[in-house]
Structures are given as structure tokens and as C-alpha cells.
Coordinates of C-alpha atoms and ligand atoms in Angstrom, one line a residue:
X1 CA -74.3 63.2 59.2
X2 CA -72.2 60.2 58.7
X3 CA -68.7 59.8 57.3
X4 CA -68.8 63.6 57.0
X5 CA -71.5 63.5 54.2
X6 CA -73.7 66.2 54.1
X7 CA -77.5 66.7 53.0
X8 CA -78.0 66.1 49.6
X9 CA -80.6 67.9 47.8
X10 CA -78.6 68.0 44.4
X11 CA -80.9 67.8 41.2
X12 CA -78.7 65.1 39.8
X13 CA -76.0 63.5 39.9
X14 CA -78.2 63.2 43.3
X15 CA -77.7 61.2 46.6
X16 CA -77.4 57.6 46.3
X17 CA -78.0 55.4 49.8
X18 CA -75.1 55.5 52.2
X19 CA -75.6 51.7 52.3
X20 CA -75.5 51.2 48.4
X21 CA -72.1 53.2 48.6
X22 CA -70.7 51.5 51.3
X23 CA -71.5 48.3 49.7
X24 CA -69.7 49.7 46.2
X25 CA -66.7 50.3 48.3
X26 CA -66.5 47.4 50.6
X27 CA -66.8 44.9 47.5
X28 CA -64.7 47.2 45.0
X29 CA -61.4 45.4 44.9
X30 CA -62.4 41.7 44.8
X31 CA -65.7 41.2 43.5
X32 CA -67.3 38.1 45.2
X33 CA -64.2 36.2 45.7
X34 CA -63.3 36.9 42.0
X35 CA -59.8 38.9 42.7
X36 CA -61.5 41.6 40.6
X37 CA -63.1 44.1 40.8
X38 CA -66.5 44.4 39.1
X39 CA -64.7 47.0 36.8
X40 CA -62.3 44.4 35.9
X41 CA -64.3 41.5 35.2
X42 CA -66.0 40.6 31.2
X43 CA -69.4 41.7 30.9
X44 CA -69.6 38.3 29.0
X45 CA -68.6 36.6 33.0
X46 CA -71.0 35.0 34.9
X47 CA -70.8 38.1 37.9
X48 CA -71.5 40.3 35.4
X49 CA -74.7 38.2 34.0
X50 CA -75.7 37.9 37.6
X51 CA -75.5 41.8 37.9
X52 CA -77.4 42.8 34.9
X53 CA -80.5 39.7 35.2
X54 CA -80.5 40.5 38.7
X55 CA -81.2 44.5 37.9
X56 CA -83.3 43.4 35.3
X57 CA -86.1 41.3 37.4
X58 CA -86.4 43.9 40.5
X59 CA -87.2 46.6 38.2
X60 CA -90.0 44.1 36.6
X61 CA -90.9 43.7 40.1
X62 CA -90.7 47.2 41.6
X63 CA -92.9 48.0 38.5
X64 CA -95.0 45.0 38.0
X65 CA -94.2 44.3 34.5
X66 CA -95.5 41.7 33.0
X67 CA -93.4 39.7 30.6
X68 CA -94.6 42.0 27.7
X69 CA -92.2 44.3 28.4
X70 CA -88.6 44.6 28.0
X71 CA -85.8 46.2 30.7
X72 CA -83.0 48.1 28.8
X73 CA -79.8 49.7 30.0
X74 CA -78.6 51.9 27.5
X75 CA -76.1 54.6 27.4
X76 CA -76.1 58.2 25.7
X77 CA -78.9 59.4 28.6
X78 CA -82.0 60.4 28.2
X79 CA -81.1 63.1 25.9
X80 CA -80.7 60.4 23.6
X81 CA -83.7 59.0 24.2
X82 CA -85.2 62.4 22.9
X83 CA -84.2 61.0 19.1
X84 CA -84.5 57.2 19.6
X85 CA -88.2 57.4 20.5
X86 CA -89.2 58.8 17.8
X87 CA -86.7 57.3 14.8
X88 CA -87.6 53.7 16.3
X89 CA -91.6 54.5 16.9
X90 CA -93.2 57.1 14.5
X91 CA -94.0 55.2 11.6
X92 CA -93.9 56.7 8.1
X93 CA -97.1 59.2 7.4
X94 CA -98.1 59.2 11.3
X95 CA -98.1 62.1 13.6
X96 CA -97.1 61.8 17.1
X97 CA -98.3 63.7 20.0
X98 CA -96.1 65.6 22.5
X99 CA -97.1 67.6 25.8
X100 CA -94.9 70.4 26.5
X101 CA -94.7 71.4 30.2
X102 CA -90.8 72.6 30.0
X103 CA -87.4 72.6 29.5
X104 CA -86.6 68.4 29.0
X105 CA -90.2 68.7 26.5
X106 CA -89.1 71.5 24.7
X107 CA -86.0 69.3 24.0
X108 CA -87.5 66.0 23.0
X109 CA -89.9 68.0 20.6
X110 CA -86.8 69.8 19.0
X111 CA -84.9 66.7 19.1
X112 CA -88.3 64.7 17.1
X113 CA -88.9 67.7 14.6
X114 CA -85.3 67.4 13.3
X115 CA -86.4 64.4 11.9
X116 CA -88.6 65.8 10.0
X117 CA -91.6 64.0 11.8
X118 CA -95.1 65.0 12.2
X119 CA -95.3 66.2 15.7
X120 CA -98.3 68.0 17.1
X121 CA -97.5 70.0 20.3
X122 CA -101.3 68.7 21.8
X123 CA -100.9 71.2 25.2
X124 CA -98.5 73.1 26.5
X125 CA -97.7 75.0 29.9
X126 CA -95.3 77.5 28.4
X127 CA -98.1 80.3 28.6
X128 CA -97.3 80.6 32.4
X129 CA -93.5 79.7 32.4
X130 CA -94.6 76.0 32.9
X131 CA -95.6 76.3 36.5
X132 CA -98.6 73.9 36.0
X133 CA -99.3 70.0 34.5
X134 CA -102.1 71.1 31.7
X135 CA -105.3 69.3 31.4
X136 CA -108.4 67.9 29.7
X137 CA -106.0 67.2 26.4
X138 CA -107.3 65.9 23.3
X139 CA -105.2 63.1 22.0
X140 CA -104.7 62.8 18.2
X141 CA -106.4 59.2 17.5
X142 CA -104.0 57.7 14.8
X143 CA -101.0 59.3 16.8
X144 CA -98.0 57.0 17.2
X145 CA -97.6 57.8 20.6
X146 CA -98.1 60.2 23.3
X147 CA -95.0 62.1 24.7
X148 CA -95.2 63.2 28.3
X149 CA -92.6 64.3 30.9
X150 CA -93.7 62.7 34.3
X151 CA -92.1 65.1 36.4
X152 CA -90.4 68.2 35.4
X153 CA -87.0 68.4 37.5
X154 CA -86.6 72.1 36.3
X155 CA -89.7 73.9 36.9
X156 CA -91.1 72.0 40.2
X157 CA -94.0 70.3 38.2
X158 CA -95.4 66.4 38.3
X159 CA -97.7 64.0 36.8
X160 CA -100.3 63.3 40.1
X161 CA -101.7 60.7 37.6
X162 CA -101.6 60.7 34.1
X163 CA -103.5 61.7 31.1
X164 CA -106.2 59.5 29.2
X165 CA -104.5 58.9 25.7
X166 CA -107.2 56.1 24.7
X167 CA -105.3 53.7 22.3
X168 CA -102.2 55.8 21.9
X169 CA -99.7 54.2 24.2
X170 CA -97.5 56.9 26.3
X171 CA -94.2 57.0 25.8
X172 CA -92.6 59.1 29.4
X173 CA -89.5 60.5 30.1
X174 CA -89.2 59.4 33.7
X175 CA -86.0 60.6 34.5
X176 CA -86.3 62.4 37.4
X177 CA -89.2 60.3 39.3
X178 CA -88.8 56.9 38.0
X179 CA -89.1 54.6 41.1
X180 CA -90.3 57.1 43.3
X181 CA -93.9 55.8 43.3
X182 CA -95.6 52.6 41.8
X183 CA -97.6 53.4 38.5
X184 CA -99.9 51.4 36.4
X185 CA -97.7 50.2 33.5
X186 CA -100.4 49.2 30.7
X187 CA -100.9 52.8 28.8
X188 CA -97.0 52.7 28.6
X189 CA -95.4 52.0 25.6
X190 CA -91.5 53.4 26.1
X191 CA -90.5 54.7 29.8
X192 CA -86.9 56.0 30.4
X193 CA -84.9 57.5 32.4
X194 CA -81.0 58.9 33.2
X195 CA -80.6 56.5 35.8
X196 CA -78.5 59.8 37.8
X197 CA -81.3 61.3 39.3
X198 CA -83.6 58.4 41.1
X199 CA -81.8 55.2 41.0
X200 CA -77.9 55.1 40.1
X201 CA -75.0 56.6 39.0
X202 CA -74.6 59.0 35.6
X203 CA -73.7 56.9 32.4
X204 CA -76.9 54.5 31.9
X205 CA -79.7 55.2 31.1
X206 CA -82.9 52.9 32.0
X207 CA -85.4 51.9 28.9
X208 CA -88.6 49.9 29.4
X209 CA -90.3 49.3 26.2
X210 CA -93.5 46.8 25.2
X211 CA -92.8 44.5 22.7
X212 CA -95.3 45.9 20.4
X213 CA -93.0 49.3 20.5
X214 CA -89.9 47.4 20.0
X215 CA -91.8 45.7 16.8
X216 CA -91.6 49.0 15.5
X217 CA -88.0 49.9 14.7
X218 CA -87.2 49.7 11.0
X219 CA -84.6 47.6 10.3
X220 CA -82.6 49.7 8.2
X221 CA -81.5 52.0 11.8
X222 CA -77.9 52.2 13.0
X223 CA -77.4 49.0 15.3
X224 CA -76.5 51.2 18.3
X225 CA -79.7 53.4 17.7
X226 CA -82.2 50.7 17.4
X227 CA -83.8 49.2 20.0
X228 CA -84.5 45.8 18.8
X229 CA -80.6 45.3 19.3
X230 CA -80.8 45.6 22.8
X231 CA -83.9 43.7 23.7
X232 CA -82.3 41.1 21.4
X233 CA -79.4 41.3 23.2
X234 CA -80.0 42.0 26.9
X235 CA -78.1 45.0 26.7
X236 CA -75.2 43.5 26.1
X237 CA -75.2 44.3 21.9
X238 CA -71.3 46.0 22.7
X239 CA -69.9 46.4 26.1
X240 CA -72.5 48.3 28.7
X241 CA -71.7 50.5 31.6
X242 CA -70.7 47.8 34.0
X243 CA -70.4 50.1 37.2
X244 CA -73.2 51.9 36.9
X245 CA -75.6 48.5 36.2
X246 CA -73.7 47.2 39.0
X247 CA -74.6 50.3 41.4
X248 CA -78.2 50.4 39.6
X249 CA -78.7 47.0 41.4
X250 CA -77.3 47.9 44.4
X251 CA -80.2 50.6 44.7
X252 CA -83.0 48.5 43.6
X253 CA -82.3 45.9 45.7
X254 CA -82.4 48.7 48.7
X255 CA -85.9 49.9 47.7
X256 CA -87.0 46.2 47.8
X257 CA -85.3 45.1 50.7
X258 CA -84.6 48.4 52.6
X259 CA -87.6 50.4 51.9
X260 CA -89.8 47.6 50.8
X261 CA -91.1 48.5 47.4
X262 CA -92.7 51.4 45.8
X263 CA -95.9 52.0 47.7
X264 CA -93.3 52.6 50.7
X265 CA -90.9 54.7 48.9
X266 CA -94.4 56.6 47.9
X267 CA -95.5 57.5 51.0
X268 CA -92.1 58.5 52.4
X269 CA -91.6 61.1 49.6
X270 CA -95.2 62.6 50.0
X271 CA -94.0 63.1 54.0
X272 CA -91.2 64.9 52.5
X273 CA -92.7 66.8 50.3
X274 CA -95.6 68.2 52.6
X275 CA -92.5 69.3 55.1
X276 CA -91.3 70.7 52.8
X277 CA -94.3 72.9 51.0
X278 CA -95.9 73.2 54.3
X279 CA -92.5 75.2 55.6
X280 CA -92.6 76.8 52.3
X281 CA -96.5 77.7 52.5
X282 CA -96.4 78.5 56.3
X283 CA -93.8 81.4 55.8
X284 CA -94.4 84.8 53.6
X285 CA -90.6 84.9 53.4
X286 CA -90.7 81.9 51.2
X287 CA -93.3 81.0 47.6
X288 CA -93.3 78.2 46.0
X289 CA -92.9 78.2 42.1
X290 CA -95.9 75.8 40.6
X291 CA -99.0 75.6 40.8
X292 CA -100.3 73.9 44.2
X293 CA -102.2 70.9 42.0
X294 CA -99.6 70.3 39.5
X295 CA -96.7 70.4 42.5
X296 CA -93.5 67.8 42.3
X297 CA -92.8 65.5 45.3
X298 CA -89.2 65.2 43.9
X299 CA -88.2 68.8 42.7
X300 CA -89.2 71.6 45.4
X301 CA -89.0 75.1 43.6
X302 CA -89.2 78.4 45.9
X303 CA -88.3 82.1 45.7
X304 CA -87.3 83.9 48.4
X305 CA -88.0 87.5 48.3
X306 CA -85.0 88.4 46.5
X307 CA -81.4 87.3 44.4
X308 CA -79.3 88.2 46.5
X309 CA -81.1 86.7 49.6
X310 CA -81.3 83.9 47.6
X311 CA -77.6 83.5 47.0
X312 CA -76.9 83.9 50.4
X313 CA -79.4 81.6 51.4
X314 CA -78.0 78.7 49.2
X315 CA -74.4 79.6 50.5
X316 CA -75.2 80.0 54.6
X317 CA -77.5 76.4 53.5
X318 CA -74.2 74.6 52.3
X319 CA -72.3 76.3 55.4
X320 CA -75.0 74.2 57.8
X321 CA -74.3 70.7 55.7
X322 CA -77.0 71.2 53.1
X323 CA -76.0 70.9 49.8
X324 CA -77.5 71.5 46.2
X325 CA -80.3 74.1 46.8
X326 CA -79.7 76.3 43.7
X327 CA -82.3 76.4 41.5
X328 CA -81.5 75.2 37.7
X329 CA -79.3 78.2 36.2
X330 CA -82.4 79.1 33.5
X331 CA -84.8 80.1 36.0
X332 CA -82.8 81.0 38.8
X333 CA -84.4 80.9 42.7
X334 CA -83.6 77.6 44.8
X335 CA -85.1 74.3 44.3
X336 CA -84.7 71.0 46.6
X337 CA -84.5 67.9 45.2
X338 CA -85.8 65.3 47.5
X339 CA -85.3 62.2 45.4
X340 CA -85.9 58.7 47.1
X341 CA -82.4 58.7 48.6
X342 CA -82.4 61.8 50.5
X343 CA -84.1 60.8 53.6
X344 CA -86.6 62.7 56.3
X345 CA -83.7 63.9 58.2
X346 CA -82.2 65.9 55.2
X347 CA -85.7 67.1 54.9
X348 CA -86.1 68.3 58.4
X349 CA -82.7 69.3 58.8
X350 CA -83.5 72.2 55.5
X351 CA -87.0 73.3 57.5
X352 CA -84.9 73.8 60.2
X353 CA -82.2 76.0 58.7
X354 CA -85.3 77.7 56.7
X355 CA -87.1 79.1 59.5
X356 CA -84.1 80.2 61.0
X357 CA -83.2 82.0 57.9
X358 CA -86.4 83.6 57.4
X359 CA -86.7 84.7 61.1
X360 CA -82.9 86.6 60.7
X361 CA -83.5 87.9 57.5
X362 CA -87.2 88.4 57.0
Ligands
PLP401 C1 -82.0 65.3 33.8 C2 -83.1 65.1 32.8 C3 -82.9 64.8 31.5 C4 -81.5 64.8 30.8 O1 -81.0 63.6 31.2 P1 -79.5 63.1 30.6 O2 -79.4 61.7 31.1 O3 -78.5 64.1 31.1 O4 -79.6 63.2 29.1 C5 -84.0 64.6 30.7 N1 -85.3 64.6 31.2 C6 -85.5 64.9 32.5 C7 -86.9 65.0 33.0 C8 -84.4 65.2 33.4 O5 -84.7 65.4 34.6

């Protein structure tokens, strides 16, 4: 542990690279030579331009988007995103699919329905508390789009690979695994994502959307709930959340230059996630939440065999310097979150302190 930091396995607002903050605070009070600090400076400058085009083309790159795709950052989360999507993309007399596999689905459907829009729930895991992806769904053909959750920060759950929607482009909340593994963009209409748990600080929110999506948005929307307004304007419609683009850039830079892109970052987080379900799997002390197949290399769910073990399992964890192993307050148990930033070490360090636990307490 450096700089008395401990092991971060918070669900979000998660770990960030040591490096990326050290850089945040080492530049902080003059800003390349500007006497300001990049909090300080216009978003209309020249730094700030540099900042934003800069995050802009190493997400195109970390992704491989080709130019028919715009990079947003928006604010308002990705809770927001749960009403833009479909007031900007479900056009009049259309239905649009959605696949429920937990609590951030439930929302977006709730959130699309108040609209009075035509949604069709098209599979759902809620039968089994949504401890598994569902599969062999049939798409509706003339649907808008097809709403999926890649990876379910809640229950424990991920995409492995995606669904076959035919013609109906996806639209994904990504929130919780964006960047942590390189995907093939072309069934993607919309992808977005808080930018808090995988790839920056709280208060923006990432947006990729095809230009054929953006084409979409009737005219008559409020200017700050349309996205044609911020492709048209790089973001920068009204004044965007400077420090958080700023740090956003900071941490893609790092998985281009630290890690060295996605199929990297990949296969570090599947090492950290087999620790991880092997010590889980190899103990009776410990069971995992979700279903083996449909199992998330970000959000590690586990029971241990009771509450109040499980309370004092979380405390005795922060005790050792591990941090943020509740699980989410509606389902209760422990959950790590292993997002790209929270290296092998954290993940070796928890094994550790888990077998130990289990061996004094099982
Ligand atoms: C955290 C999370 C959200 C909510 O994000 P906000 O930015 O707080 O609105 C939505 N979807 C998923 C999958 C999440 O993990």
C-alpha cells in the first residue's frame, strides 16, 4: 500500500490509478504552465480543447470506432441516460425491446414506460433473483432498438458476448464494464456509461452514439435532452464537467499507454476474476451469487454462511486495508468490485484475508 491507500474494491465511486491521481495532483495548481488550474481555465481555452479532443480520440481508439460514431460527455449519469435513449430514439408507433436482468434494467424500463412508449420486456432473469444473463431471445423485428445491461454491478452478472438482435441496433448501458474489454462496436447503436465506476471520476457520464441514432432525435426536445446538441457541439452545448473530462483522459491515456489497450486490460481482469471465484469456489465457507456461465469479471458477489459473519467479515476486511466489500444494500451479502484499476495485488491481497477468515471462523 502506497501513500497509505488501501485496497479498493468499492462498487463505485471506485479506484482510480494511483498514477492518474498523482498526475491530477501534481498538475492541479498551474495547469501546463497556464497559472491555472484546469478548474480555472475556460472550457472555450485551448487546454481545455486539448483535454476534451484528446479524451475524445483514445476512446475511438480503445474502442475502434470508426468515424460513424460520435463520443459524448454528458452529465446527469447514466440514470439519465435511462430517459434520453428512449425520448431521442423510439420513434412514434415503434416498440422497443428491453432485457431485464436487474436492478439498473428494471430502471431504464420504468424510466422508458413513463413515456408512454411501447416497450416489450423480450426476457427477463427476475424469475431467479437475476443471478443469470438469459438466452436464445427473440428480438422484435421493427423494434427501435434493443436495450441491454452489459454487466450488472448489483447482482454479479455479465454479458460474455452479446445477443443476436439482427437489424435492431443495441443500445447498452455499460456503466460498470465499459473499457474493461475490447468489443465489437457495429450492432451498437447508443453505449453509455457513469464514467465513476470504470474510467473516471462521478459527474460525467460517457455517450457513444452512431450517427444514424443521433438522426433520430426530434427536434422539438429540450436542448439539454437532445443529443444532436452535443454531437453538434462536442460537448461543449453549455459548460461540461471540466475535472472529470480532464481525469477521464488521464485514465485513458493509462490503459493505452500503461496497460496497452483493451485486449490487455482483458486478460488482466479475467486473472482477477478466476482468483477470485476460484478462492470463492475452492472454499464451502464461501458461494458465489450468479450463475457460473453468466458470471461478472468486474462485480464478484458471494455469501458467506451467515449476516452476521458477513458483517464481520466486511469490517475485520477494512481492518486488514481492504475496503468496499459490502454487497449493494438491496440484496445484502459481500460483493468485490474488481474494476480495471484495482490491480492483482488488491486481488491477492482479499484471497489472502479470505482463507484466513474462513479457516478461523469456518
Ligand atoms: C451505477 C450504475 C448506474 C447508475 O449510474 P449513475 O451514473 O449513478 O446514474 C446505471 N447502470 C449501471 C449498470 C450501473 O452500474
Amino acid at each position: 500500500m502506497k501513500a497509505n491507500r488501501i485496497h479498493n474494491f468499492n462498487p463505485g465511486p471506485a479506484a482510480l490509478p494511483l498514477s492518474v491521481l498523482e498526475e491530477i495532483r501534481d498538475s492541479f495548481l498551474n495547469y501546463k504552465g497556464s497559472g491555472m488550474s484546469i478548474v480555472e481555465v475556460s472550457h472555450r481555452s485551448k487546454w481545455f480543447d486539448d483535454v476534451i479532443n484528446d479524451a475524445r480520440y483514445r476512446v475511438k481508439r480503445l474502442l475502434g470506432l470508426s468515424d460513424d460514431y460520435h463520443v459524448l460527455f454528458m452529465q446527469g449519469g447514466a440514470s439519465m441516460q435511462f430517459c434520453m435513449a428512449p425520448m431521442n430514439l423510439i420513434p412514434e408507433g415503434r416498440p422497443a425491446d428491453y432485457v431485464n436482468t436487474g436492478t439498473w434494467s428494471t430502471k431504464a424500463i420504468h424510466e422508458a414506460r413513463l413515456q408512454g412508449k411501447k416497450i416489450n420486456v423480450v426476457a427477463s432473469s427476475e424469475d431467479r433473483g437475476f443471478c443469470y444473463i438469459p438466452r436464445n431471445i427473440s428480438f422484435t423485428e421493427n423494434a427501435a432498438y434493443a436495450h441491454l445491461t452489459s454487466n450488472n454491478t448489483i447482482k454479479g452478472t455479465q454479458w460474455a458476448s452479446f445477443p443476436d438482435t439482427g437489424q435492431v441496433p443495441i443500445v447498452c448501458d455499460m456503466s460498470s464494464d465499459i473499457m474493461s474489454r475490447p468489443i465489437d462496436p457495429a450492432p451498437f447503436g447508443l453505449m453509455y456509461a457513469g464514467a465513476q465506476k470504470n474510467i473516471g471520476p462521478a459527474g460525467v457520464t460517457l455517450v457513444i452514439i452512431r450517427d444514424d441514432m443521433v438522426k433520430r432525435s426530434p427536434e422539438n426536445l429540450p436542448a439539454m435532452l437532445n443529443y444532436s446538441t452535443f454531437s453538434a457541439k462536442n460537448s461543449m452545448f453549455n459548460t461540461p464537467p471540466c475535472l472529470a473530462i480532464y481525469a477521464c483522459r488521464l485514465v485513458l491515456k493509462w490503459l493505452e499507454e500503461t496497460i496497452g489497450g483493451l485486449d490487455k486490460m482483458e486478460s488482466i481482469n479475467h486473472k482477477k476474476a478466476a482468483i477470485l471465484y476460484d478462492a470463492i469456489d475452492g472454499n464451502e465457507f464461501y458461494r458465489g451469487t450468479a450463475e457460473k456461465e453468466s458470471r461478472s469479471m468486474m462485480n464478484i458477489t458471494f455469501r458467506l454462511p451467515s449476516e452476521d459473519l458477513e458483517l464481520e467479515f466486511v469490517a475485520q476486511a477494512l481492518d486488514n486495508g481492504l475496503g468496499g466489500l459490502k454487497g449493494h444494500r438491496s440484496v445484502g451479502g459481500c460483493r468485490a468490485s474488481i474494476y480495471n484499476a484495482t490491480g492483482l495485488d488488491a486481488v491477492h491481497a482479499l484471497v489472502e484475508f479470505m482463507k484466513e477468515f474462513a479457516e478461523k471462523k469456518g
